Coordinates of C-alpha atoms in Angstrom, one line a residue:
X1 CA 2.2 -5.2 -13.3
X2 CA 3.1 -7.5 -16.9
X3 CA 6.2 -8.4 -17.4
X4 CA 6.5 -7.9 -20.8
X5 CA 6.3 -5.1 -23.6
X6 CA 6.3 -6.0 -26.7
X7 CA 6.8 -3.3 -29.8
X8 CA 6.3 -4.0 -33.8
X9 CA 9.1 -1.7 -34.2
X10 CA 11.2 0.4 -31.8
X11 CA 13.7 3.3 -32.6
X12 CA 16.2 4.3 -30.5
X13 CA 19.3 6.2 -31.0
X14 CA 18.2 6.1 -35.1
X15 CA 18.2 2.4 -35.4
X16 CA 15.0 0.9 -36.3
X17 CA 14.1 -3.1 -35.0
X18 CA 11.5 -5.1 -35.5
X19 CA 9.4 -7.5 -32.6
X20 CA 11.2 -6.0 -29.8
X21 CA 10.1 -7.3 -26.5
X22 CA 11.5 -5.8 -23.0
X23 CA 11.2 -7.8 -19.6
X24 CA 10.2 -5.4 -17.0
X25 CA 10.7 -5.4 -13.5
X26 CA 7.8 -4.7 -11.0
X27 CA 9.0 -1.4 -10.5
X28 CA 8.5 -0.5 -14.1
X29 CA 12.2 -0.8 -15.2
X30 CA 13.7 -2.8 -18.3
X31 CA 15.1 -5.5 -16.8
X32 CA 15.7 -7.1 -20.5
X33 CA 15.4 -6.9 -24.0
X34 CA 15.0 -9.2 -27.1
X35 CA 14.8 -8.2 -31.0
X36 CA 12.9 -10.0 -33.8
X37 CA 10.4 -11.8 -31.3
X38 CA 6.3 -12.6 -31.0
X39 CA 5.0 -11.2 -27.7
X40 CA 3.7 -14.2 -25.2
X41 CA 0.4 -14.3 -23.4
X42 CA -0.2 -11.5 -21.2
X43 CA 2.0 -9.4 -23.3
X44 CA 1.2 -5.4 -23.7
X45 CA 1.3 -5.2 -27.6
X46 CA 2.5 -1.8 -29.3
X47 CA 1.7 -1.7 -33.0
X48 CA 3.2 1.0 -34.8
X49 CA 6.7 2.5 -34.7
X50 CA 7.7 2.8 -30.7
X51 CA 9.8 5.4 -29.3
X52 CA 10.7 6.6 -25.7
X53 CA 8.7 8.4 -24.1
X54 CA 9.1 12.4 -23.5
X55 CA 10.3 14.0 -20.7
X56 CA 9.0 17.3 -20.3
X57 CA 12.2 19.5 -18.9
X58 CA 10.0 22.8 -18.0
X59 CA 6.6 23.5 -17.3
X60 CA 4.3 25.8 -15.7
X61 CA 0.6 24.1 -15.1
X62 CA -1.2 27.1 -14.2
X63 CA -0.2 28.8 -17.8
X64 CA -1.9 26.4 -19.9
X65 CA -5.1 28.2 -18.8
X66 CA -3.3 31.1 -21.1
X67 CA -3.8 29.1 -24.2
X68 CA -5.2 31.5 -27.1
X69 CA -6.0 34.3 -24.2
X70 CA -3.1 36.3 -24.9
X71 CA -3.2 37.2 -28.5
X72 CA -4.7 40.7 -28.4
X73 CA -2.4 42.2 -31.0
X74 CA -0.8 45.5 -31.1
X75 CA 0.6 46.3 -28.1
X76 CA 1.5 42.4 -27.5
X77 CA 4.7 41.5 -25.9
X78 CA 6.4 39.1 -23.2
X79 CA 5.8 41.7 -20.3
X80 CA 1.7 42.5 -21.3
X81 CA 1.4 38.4 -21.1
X82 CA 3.5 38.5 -18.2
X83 CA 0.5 40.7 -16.9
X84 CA -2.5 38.5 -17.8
X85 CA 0.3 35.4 -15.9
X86 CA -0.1 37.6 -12.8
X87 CA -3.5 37.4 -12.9
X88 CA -3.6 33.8 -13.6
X89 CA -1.7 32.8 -10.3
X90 CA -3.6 35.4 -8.0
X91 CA -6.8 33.4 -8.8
X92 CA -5.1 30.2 -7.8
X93 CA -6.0 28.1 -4.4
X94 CA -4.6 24.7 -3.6
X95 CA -7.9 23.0 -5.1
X96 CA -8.1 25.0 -7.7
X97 CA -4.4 24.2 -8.9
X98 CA -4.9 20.9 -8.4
X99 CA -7.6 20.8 -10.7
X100 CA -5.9 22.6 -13.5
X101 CA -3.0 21.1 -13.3
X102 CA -4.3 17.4 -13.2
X103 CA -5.8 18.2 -16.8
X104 CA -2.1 19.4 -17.9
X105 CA -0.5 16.7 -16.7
X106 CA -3.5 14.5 -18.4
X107 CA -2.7 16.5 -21.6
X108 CA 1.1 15.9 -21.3
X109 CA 0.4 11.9 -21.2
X110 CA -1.8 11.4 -23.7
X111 CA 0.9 13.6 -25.9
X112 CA 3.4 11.2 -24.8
X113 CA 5.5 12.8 -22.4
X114 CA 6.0 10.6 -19.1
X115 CA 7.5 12.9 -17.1
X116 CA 7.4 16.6 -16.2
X117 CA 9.9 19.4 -14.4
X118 CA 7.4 21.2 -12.6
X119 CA 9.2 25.2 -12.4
X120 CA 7.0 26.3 -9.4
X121 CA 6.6 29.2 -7.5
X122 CA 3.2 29.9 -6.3
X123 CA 3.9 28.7 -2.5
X124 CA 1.7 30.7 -0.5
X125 CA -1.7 32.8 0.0
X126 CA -1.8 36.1 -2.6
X127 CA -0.7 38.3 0.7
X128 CA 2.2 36.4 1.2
X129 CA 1.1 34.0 3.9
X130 CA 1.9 30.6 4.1
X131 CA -0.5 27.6 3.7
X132 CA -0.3 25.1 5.7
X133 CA 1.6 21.3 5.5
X134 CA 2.9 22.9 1.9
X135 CA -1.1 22.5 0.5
X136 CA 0.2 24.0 -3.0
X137 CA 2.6 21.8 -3.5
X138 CA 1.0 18.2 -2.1
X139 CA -1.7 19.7 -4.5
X140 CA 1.1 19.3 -7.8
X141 CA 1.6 16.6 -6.1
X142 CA -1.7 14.8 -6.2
X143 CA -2.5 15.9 -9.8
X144 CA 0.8 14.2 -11.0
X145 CA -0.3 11.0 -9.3
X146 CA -3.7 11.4 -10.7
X147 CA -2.6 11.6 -14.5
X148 CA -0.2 9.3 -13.5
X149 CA 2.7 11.5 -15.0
X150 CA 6.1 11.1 -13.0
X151 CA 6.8 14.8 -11.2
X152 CA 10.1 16.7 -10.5
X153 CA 8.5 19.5 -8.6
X154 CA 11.5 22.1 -8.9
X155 CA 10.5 24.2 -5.9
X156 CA 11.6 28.0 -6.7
X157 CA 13.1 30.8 -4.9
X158 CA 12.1 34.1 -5.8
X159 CA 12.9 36.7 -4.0
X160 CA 12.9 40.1 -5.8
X161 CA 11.0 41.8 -8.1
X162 CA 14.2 42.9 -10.4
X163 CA 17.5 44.4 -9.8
X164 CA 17.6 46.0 -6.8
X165 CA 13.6 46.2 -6.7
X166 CA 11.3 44.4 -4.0
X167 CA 8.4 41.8 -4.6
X168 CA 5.8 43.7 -5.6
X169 CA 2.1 43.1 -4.4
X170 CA 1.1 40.4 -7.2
X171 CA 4.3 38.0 -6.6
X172 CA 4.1 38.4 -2.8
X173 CA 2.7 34.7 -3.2
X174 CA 6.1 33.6 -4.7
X175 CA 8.1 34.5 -1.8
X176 CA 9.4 33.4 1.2
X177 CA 11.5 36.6 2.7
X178 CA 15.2 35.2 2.3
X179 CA 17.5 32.8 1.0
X180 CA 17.6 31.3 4.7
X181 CA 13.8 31.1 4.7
X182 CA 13.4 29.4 1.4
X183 CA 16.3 26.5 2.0
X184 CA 14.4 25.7 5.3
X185 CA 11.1 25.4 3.4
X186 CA 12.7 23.8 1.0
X187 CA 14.1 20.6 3.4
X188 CA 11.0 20.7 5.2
X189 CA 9.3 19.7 1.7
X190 CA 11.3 17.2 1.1
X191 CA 10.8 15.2 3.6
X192 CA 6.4 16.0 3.2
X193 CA 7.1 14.9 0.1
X194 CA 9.2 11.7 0.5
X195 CA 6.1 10.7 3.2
X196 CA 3.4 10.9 1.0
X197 CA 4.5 10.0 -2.7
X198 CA 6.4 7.1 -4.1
X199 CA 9.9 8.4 -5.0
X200 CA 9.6 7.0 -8.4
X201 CA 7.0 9.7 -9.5
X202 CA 7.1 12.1 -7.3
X203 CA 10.2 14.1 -6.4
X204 CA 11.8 17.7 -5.7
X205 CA 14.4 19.4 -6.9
X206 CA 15.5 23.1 -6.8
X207 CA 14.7 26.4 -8.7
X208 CA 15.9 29.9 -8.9
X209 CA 13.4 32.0 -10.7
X210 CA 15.9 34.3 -12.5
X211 CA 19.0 36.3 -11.5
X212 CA 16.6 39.1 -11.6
X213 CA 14.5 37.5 -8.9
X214 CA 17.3 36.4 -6.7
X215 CA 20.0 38.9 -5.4
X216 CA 23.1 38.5 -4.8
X217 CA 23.8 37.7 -1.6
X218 CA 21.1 35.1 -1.8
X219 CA 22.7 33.3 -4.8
X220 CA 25.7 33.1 -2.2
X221 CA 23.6 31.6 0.4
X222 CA 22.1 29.0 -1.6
X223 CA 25.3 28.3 -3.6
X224 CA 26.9 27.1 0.2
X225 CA 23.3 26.0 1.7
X226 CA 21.7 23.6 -1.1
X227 CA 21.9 20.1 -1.5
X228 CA 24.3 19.2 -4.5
X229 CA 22.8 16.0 -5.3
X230 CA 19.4 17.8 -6.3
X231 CA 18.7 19.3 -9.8
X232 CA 18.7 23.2 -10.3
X233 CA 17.0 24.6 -12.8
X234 CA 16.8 28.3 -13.5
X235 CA 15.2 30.9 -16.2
X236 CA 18.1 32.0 -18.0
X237 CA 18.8 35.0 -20.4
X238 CA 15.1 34.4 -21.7
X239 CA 14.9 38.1 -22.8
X240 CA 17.7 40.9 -24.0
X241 CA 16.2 42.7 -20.9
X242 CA 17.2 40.5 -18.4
X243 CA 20.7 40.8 -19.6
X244 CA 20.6 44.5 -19.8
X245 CA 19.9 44.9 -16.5
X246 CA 22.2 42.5 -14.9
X247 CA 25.3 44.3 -16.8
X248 CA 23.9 47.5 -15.2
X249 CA 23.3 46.1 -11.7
X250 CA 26.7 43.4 -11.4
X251 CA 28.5 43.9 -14.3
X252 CA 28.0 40.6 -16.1
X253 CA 25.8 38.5 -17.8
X254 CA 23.2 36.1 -15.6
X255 CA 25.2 33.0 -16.8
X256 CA 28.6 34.9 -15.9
X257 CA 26.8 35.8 -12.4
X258 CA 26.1 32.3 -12.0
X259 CA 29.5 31.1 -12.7
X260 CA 30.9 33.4 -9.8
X261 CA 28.8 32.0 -7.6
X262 CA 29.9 28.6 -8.5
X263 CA 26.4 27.5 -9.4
X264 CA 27.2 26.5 -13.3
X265 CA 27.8 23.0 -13.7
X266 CA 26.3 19.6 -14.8
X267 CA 23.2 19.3 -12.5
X268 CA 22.3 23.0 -13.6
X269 CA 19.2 23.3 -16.3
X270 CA 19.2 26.8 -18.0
X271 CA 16.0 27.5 -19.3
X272 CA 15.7 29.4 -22.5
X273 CA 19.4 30.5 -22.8
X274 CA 18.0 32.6 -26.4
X275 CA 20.3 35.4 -25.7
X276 CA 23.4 34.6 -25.1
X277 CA 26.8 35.8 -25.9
X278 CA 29.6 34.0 -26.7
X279 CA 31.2 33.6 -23.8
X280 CA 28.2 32.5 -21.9
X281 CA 27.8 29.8 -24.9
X282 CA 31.4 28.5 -23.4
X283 CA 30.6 28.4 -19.9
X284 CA 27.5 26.7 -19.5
X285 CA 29.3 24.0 -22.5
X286 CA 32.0 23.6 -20.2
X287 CA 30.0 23.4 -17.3
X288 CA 28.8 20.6 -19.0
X289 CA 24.6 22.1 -18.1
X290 CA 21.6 21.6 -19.3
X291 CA 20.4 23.7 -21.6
X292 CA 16.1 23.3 -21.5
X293 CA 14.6 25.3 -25.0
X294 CA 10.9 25.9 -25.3
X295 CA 10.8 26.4 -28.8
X296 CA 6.6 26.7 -29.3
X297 CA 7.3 29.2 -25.7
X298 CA 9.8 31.0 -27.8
X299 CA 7.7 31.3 -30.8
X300 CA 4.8 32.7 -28.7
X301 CA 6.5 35.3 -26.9
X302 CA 8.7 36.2 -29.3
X303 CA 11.5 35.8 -27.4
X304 CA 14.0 35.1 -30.3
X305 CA 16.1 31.4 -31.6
X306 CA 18.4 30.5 -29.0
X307 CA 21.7 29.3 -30.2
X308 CA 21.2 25.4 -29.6
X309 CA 23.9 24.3 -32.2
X310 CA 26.5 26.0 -30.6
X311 CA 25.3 24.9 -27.2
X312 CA 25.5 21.9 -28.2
X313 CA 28.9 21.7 -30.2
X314 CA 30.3 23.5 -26.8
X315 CA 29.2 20.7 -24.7
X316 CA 26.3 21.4 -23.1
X317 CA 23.1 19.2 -23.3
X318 CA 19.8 20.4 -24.7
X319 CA 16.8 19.3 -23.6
X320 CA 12.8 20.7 -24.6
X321 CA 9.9 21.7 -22.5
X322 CA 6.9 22.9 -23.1
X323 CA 6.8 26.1 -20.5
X324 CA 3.4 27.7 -20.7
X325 CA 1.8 24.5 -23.1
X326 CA 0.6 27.3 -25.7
X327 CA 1.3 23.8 -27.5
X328 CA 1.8 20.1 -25.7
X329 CA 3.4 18.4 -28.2
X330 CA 7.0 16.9 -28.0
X331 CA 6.8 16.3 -31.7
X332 CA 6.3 19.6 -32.5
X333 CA 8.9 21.1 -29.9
X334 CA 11.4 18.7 -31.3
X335 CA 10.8 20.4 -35.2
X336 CA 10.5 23.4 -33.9
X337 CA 14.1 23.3 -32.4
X338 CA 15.2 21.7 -35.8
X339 CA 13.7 24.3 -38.2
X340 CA 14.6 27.1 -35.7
X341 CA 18.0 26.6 -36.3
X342 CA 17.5 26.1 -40.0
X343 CA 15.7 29.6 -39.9
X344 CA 18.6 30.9 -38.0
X345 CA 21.8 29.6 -40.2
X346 CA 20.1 28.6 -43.4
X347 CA 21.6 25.2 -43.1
X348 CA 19.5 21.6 -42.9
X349 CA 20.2 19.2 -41.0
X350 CA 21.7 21.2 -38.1
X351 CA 20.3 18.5 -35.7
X352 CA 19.2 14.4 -36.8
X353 CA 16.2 13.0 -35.8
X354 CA 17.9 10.8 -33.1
X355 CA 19.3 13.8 -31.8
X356 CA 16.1 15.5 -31.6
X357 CA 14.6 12.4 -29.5
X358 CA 17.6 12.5 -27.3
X359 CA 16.8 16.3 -26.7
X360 CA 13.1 15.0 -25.8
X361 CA 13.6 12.3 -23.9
X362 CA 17.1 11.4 -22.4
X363 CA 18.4 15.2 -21.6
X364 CA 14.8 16.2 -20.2
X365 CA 14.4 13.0 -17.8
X366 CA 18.3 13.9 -16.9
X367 CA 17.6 17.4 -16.3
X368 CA 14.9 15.9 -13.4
X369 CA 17.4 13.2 -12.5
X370 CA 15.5 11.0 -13.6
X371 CA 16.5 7.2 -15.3
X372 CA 16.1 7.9 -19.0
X373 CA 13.5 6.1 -20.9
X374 CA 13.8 3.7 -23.0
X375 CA 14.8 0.0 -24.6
X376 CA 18.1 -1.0 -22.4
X377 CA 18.5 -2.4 -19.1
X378 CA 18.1 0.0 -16.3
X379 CA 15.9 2.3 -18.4
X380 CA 12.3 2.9 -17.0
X381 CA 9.7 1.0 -19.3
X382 CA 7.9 4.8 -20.5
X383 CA 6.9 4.8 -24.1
X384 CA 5.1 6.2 -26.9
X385 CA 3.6 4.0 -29.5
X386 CA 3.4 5.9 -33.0
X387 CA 0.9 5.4 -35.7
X388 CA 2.4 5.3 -39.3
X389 CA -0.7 5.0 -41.5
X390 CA -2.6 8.6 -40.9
X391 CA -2.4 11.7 -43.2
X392 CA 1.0 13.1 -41.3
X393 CA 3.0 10.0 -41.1
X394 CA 1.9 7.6 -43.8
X395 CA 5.4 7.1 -46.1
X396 CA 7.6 8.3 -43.7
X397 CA 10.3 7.0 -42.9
X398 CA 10.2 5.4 -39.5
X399 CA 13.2 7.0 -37.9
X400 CA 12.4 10.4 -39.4
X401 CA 9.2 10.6 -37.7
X402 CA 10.1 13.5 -35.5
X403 CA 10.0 15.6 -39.0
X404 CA 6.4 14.3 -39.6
X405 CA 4.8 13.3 -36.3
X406 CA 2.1 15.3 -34.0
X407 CA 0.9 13.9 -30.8
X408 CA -2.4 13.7 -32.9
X409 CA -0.1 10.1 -33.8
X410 CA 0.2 8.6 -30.6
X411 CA -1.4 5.9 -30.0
X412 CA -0.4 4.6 -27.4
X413 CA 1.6 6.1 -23.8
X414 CA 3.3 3.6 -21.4
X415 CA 4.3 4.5 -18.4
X416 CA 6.3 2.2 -15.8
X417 CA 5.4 -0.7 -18.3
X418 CA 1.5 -0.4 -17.7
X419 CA -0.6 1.7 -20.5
X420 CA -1.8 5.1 -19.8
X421 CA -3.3 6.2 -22.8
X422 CA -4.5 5.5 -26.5
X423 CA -5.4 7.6 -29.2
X424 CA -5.7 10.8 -27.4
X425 CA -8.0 9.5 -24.4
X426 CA -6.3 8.6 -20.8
X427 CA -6.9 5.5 -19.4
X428 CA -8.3 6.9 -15.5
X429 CA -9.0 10.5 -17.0
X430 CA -10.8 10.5 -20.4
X431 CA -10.2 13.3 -23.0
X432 CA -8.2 16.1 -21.2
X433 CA -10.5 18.4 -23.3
X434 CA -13.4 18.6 -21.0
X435 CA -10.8 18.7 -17.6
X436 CA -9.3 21.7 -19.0
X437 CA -12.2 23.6 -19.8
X438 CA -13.7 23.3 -16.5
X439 CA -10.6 23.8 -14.9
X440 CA -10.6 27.0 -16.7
X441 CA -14.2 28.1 -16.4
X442 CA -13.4 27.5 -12.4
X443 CA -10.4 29.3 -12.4
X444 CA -12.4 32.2 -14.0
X445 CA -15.2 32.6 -11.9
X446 CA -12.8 32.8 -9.0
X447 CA -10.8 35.7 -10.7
X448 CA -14.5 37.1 -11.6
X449 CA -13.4 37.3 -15.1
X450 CA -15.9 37.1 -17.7
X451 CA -15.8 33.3 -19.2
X452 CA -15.9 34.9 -23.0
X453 CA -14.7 37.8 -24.8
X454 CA -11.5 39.0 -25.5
X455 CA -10.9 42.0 -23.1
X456 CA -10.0 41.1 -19.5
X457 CA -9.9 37.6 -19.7
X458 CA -6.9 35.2 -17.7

């Protein structure tokens, strides 16, 4: 492990400093920082403009096999990819997931995120049978330990198959008969987990699919039954669907269905959150949650601009993930949340650049529970390293980068203090290209899906 980090220039919070140099612990933690130094022998040197690192606060692995599969025009909406999603995760096996999702995570680094919030729910065999010792799981697991990526694995309930409605025979895999059933699983991971990883990268927390997904009287259950100290994540509002049917069905809104249930509060992630009203917009502020916006996710699936100003200005935190990786790029999530909010209100400037990296990097790492990143004391030592000479960034200014950077500008990921990538290449896994196209070309052949043309494909 080295003991020291030194950056040419580091921006945090919007202020720029020059020959920054952090003392790090062995567990990979700032232990202290100086400004306007030379790095000493044995130094890891950062050139370039130096930022912290993203934390990614949703993702699905298995969907970035999706990627440019799902674009058949027409009749194109979020339930038709929902569809080709199905067929995705009926073709998964633990060895098959871990491969995928080893290149995803590989992806993610050499991107620049450092951490991810794993939203899973393929637990078991497609009939509904369980696999033993948790194998898809320790699988997620092992690839986050492989890519080196530190790993909330948000382990989901999912219940139903929509108000009132019963899994149906593709998401038999994703349940585990009752709220009872799933809390028991749940503890029993924990502790598989806590065995086998090192808490500092691999950890779990809790998920609730949708309000769709979970009745009622299971929301009840796992409102008394679940840990508090572990984060809750949950898909939120992501279409006006959802909503349409929970009104019919309870009467309220999912957000307002959560609140009676006395699950809104500060360890709760909403994911999505586009379609709120305005009360819902004042309950999860005062709740003082998370809000987790997928703006590329969004885009894709046209599900619509959520209202991330006024989350914001009502108290609630956003953070960005990049949900089914149609794009892994924090740069580009954090304009896209930016310029989706100027497309909404025709007004710049709705959220700074330091705002946007706090979105990316401090809200998404507390979403997981996780230390933030970063240049203080007490922060974990996970960086990205900027380059400010190529075609995007050249004249920018250094603390505006977020409204000129790609991940094609990282060059360099740290994780823990100790270098994971350069220049789109990880340091143990090579170019992610090659892992994900055989982790797709072996995903295919076990869904017997032709590898090329358009029709019928994942």
């Amino acid at each position: 492990m080295r003991t020291g980090v030194w950056c040419e220039h580091a921006v945090q919070d919007g202020r720029v400093e020059t020959g920054v140099r952090l003392s790090v612990d062995s567990a990979g933690i700032v232990a202290a920082v100086e400004s306007g130094t030379r790095p000493r022998p044995g130094d890891l040197v950062l050139n370039g403009v130096v930022f912290p690192a993203a934390s990614n606060a949703h993702s699905h692995a298995f969907h970035r096999v999706l990627r440019g599969r799902t674009h058949t025009g027409g009749a194109d909406s979020f339930w038709s990819w929902r569809q080709g999603m199905y067929r995705a995760a009926a073709a998964l096996t633990p060895e098959l997931y871990e491969e995928l999702a080893t290149a995803a995570y590989a992806e993610m680094v050499t991107a620049g995120y450092t951490s991810v919030a794993e939203f899973h729910y393929v637990h078991h065999r497609p009939d509904g049978s369980p696999y033993p010792g948790h194998a898809m799981e320790l699988a997620l697991g092992r690839a986050a330990r492989a890519a080196g990526i530190r790993l909330t694995l948000l382990d989901t309930c999912y219940l139903a198959g929509g108000f009132g409605k019963p899994l149906a025979e593709n998401q038999l895999r994703f349940g585990d008969g009752s709220a009872g059933a799933w809390l028991d699983r749940l503890k029993d991971l924990r502790h598989t987990v806590e065995s086998e990883f090192d808490p500092a990268y691999v950890t779990v927390g809790a998920a609730l699919h949708s309000v769709r997904a979970v009745p009622e009287d299971a929301l009840q259950a796992i409102a008394s039954g679940l840990d508090p100290d572990l984060p809750l994540h949950v898909h939120l509002s992501e279409q006006p669907a959802e909503n349409q049917d929970c009104l019919a069905a309870t009467g309220l809104t999912p957000a307002q269905l959560l609140h009676r249930y006395g699950l809104l509060g500060p360890r709760l992630t909403a994911v999505h959150a586009t379609h709120l009203t305005p009360e819902d917009v004042a309950l999860l502020g005062t709740a003082g949650a998370t809000v987790a916006m997928c703006p590329s996710t969004e885009a894709d699936l046209a599900d619509g601009i959520g209202p991330a100003a006024a989350l914001a200005d009502a108290g609630a935190r956003i953070a960005l993930g990049s949900d089914q990786h149609a794009v892994v790029d924090p740069w580009l999530e954090m304009r896209a949340l930016e310029y989706g909010e100027r497309l909404a209100s025709g007004v710049r400037g709705r959220f700074t650049p330091a705002d946007l990296h706090r979105a990316a990097s401090d809200a998404g790492a507390a979403a997981q529970g996780r230390r933030a990143p970063g240049f203080a004391p007490g922060r974990s030592c996970d960086l990205m390293a900027m380059d400010p000479g190529t075609a995007r960034t050249a004249g920018a200014g250094p603390a505006q980068l977020a409204l000129a950077a790609t991940a094609q500008d990282v060059a360099a990921v740290v994780v823990g203090g100790v270098l994971a990538a350069e220049r789109g290449r990880h340091l143990h896994l090579g170019d992610p290209g090659p892992l994900l196209a055989s982790a797709a070309a072996n995903l295919d052949a076990a869904a017997a899906v032709p590898a090329t043309g358009r029709e019928g494909r994942l």
